[in-house]
C-alpha positions in Angstrom: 195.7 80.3 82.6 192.2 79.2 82.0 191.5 80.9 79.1 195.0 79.8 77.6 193.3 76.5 78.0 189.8 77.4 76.0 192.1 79.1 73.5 194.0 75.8 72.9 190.6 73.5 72.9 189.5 76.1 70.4 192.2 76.0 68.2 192.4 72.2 68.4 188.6 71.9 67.5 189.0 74.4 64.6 192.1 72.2 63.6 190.8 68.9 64.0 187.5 70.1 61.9 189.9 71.4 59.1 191.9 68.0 58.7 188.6 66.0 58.8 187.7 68.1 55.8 190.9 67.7 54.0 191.0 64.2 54.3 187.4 63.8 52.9 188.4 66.1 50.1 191.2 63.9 49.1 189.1 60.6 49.7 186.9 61.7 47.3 189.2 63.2 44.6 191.3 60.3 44.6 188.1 57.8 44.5 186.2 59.8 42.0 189.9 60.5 40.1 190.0 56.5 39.5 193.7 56.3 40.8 194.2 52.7 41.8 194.9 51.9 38.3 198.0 54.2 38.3 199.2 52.9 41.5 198.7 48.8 41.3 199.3 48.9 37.2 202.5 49.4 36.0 201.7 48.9 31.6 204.5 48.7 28.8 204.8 48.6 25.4 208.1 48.5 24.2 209.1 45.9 21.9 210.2 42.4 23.3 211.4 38.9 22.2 208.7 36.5 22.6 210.8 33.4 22.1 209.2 32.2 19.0 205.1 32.8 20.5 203.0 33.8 18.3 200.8 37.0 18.8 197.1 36.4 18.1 194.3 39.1 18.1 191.2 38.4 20.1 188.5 41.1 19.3 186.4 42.7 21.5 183.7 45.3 22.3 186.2 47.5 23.7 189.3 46.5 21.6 191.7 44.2 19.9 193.3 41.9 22.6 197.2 40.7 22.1 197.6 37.1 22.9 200.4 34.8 22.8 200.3 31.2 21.8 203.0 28.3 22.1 202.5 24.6 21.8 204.9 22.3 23.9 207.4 20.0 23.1 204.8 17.5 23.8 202.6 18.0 20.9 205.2 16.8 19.0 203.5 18.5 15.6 200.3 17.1 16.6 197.3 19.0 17.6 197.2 19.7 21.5 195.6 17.9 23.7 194.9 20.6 26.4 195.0 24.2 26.6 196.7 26.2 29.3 195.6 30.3 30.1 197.8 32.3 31.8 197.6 35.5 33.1 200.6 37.7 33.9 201.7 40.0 37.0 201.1 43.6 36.8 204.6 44.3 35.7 205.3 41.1 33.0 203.9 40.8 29.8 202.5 37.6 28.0 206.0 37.7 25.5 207.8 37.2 29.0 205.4 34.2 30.0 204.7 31.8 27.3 207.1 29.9 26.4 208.3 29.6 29.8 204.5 28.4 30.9 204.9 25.9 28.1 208.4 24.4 29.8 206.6 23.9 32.3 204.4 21.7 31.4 207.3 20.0 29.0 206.2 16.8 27.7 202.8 17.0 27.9 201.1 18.2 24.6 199.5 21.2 25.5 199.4 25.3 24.1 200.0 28.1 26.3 197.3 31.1 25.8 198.9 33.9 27.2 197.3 37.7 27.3 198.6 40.8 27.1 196.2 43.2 29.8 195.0 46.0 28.3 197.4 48.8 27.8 200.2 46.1 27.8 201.8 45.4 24.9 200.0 45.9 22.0 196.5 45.3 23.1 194.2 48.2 23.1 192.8 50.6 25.3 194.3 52.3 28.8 195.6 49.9 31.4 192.5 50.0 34.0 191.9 47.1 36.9 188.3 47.3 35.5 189.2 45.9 31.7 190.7 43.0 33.3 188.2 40.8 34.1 186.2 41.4 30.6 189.8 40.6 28.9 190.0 37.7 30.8 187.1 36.3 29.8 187.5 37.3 26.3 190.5 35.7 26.4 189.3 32.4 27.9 186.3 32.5 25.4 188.2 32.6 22.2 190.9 29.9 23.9 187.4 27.9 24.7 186.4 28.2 21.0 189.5 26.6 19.4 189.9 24.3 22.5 186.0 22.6 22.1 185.6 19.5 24.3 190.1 19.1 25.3 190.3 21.0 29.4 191.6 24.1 30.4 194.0 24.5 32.9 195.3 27.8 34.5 198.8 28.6 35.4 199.1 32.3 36.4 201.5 34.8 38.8 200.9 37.7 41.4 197.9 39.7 39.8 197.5 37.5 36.9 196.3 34.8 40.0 193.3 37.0 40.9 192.5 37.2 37.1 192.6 33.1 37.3 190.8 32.9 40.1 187.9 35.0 38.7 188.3 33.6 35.2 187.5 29.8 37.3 184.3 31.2 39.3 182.9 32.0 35.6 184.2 29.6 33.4 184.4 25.5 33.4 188.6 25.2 34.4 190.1 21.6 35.2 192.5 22.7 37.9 195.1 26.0 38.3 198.5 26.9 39.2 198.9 29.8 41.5 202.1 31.7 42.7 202.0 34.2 45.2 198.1 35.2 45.2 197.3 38.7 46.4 194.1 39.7 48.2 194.2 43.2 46.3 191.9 45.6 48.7 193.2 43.9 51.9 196.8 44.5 50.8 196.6 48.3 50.2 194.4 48.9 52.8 196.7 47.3 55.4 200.3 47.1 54.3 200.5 50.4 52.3 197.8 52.7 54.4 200.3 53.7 57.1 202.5 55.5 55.0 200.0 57.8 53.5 197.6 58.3 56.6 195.0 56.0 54.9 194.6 59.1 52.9 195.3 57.1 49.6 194.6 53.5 50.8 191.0 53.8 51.7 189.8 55.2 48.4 192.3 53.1 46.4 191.1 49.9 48.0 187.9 51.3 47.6 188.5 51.2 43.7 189.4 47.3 43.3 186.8 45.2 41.6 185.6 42.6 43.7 186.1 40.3 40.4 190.0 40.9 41.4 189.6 40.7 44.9 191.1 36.9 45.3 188.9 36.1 48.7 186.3 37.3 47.3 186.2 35.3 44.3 187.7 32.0 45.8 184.7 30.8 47.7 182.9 30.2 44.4 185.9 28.4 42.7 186.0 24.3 43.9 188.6 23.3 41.2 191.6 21.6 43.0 194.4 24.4 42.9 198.5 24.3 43.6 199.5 26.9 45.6 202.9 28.7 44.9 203.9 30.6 47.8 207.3 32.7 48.2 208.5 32.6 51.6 210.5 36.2 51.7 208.0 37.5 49.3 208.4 41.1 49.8 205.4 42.7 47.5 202.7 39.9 49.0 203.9 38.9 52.5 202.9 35.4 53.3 200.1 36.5 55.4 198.1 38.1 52.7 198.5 34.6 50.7 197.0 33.3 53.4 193.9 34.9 53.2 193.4 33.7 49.9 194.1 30.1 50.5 191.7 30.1 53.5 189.4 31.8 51.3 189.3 29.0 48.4 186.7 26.1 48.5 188.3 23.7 46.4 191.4 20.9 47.0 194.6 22.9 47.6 198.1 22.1 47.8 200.2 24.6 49.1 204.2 24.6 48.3 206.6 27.0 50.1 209.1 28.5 48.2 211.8 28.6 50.6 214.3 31.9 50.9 212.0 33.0 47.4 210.9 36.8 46.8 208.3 37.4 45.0 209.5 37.6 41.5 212.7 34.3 42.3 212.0 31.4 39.6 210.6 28.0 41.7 213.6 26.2 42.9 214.3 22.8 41.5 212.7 20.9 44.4 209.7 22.9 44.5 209.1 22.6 40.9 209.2 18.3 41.5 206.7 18.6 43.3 204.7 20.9 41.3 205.7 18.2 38.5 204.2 15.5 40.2 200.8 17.5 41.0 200.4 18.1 37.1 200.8 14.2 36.4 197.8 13.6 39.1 195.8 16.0 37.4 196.6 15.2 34.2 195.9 11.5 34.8 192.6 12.2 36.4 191.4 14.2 33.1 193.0 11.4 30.8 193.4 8.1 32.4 194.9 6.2 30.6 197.7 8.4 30.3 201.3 7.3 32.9 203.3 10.1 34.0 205.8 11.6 31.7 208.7 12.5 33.7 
């Protein structure tokens, strides 16, 4: 009987050494592999109605950039007087975005700049987490070139809202619009690492640039900031919003989105409010200016 029991310490040590070595293995083929890409980015090209945006190259080092552009009812045929960037969720595209970014913001003369990631739509290169922050600020650049001395704002979903908030540590931004913020390395490491043993989360987390990790980035970014927050959101649970919102150092308003999942428009109430947010910013960059709804 007592040897039965050395022979099973045995063959538990021998075992416990042999899955220790397995799981460095695939730690370090998945990290080395670059494989959070594939699993947070999910990149299309196919063809799509933009609802009359118009594409616009931005060249870069690395590539030709696709942006959308559309001016607001507002502008009336006049030249804007503010721009807004937008950024879109891993699984949207700028021809999705645009136009509705710019009825958002309705009466107010403004143009939307709205960018296609790399890999999405037509802009070039492979869809990777670590072109994103370059694009962004590609983006913003060129948008801060035509734009001169008239603000910035940012109004941006899901991923695209870690994009913003990096975009705003780096670049002078009047104030952003933020639905359903994700604190990328927290949210695989905990949410999605029990299903694969940690086995994929660790290394994929791992991966994430801290220029997309939201709490990260939001302690260097004091611009006031309107939180969008689905209640039922199933993709970022209201807890992981959380951490960015605590993690922000500028003025926040936070609206709940009540009974929303993550990818439900903002109901008509919520988007009052949001409304009446824009007119306070808006009237603190142009004062003279009344509300215009």
């Amino acid at each position: 009987m007592l040897q039965s029991g050395g022979l099973m310490r045995n063959w538990l040590k021998r075992r416990w050494k042999a899955y220790f070595v397995a799981f460095l293995c695939v730690q370090l083929f998945v990290y080395f592999k670059g494989c959070a890409s594939s699993f947070l980015l999910y990149p299309s090209t196919d063809k799509r109605n933009p609802m009359g945006a118009t594409s616009r190259p931005v060249e870069t080092e690395s590539g030709m950039l696709e942006v959308y552009t559309f001016r607001s009812k507002g502008c009336g045929g006049e030249e804007p007087k503010a721009y807004i960037l937008s950024f879109c969720g891993n699984g949207s595209r700028a021809e999705d975005m645009t136009w509705w970014t710019a009825e958002r913001w309705r009466h107010r003369p403004v143009e939307v700049w709205c960018l296609n990631y790399p890999g999405y739509g037509k802009s070039e290169g492979n869809a990777k987490l670590e072109r994103i922050p370059s694009s962004a600020l590609a983006t913003y650049d060129a948008l801060k070139a035509v734009a001169g001395d008239r603000p910035i704002w940012i109004d941006s979903d899901s991923l695209g809202t870690a994009t913003s908030i990096y975009v705003a540590a780096k670049r002078p931004v009047v104030a952003m619009i933020l639905k359903n913020p994700p604190p990328l390395r927290r949210l695989v490491f905990q949410r999605h690492g029990w299903w694969n043993l940690w086995l994929l989360a660790i290394p994929v987390s791992l991966q994430i640039p801290a220029e997309l990790n939201a709490p990260t980035m939001a302690p260097y970014v004091s611009i006031p900031a309107c939180f969008l927050l689905s209640d039922n959101d199933e993709v970022v649970p209201p807890k992981y919003h959380d951490m960015v919102i605590n993690a922000y150092a500028g003025p926040r308003l936070v609206i709940d989105l009540p009974y929303a999942t993550h990818n439900s428009p903002v109901d008509a109430e919520s988007e009052k409010k949001v409304q009446v947010w824009i007119d306070q910013q808006w009237s603190r960059v142009f004062p003279a200016t009344q509300p215009v709804h």
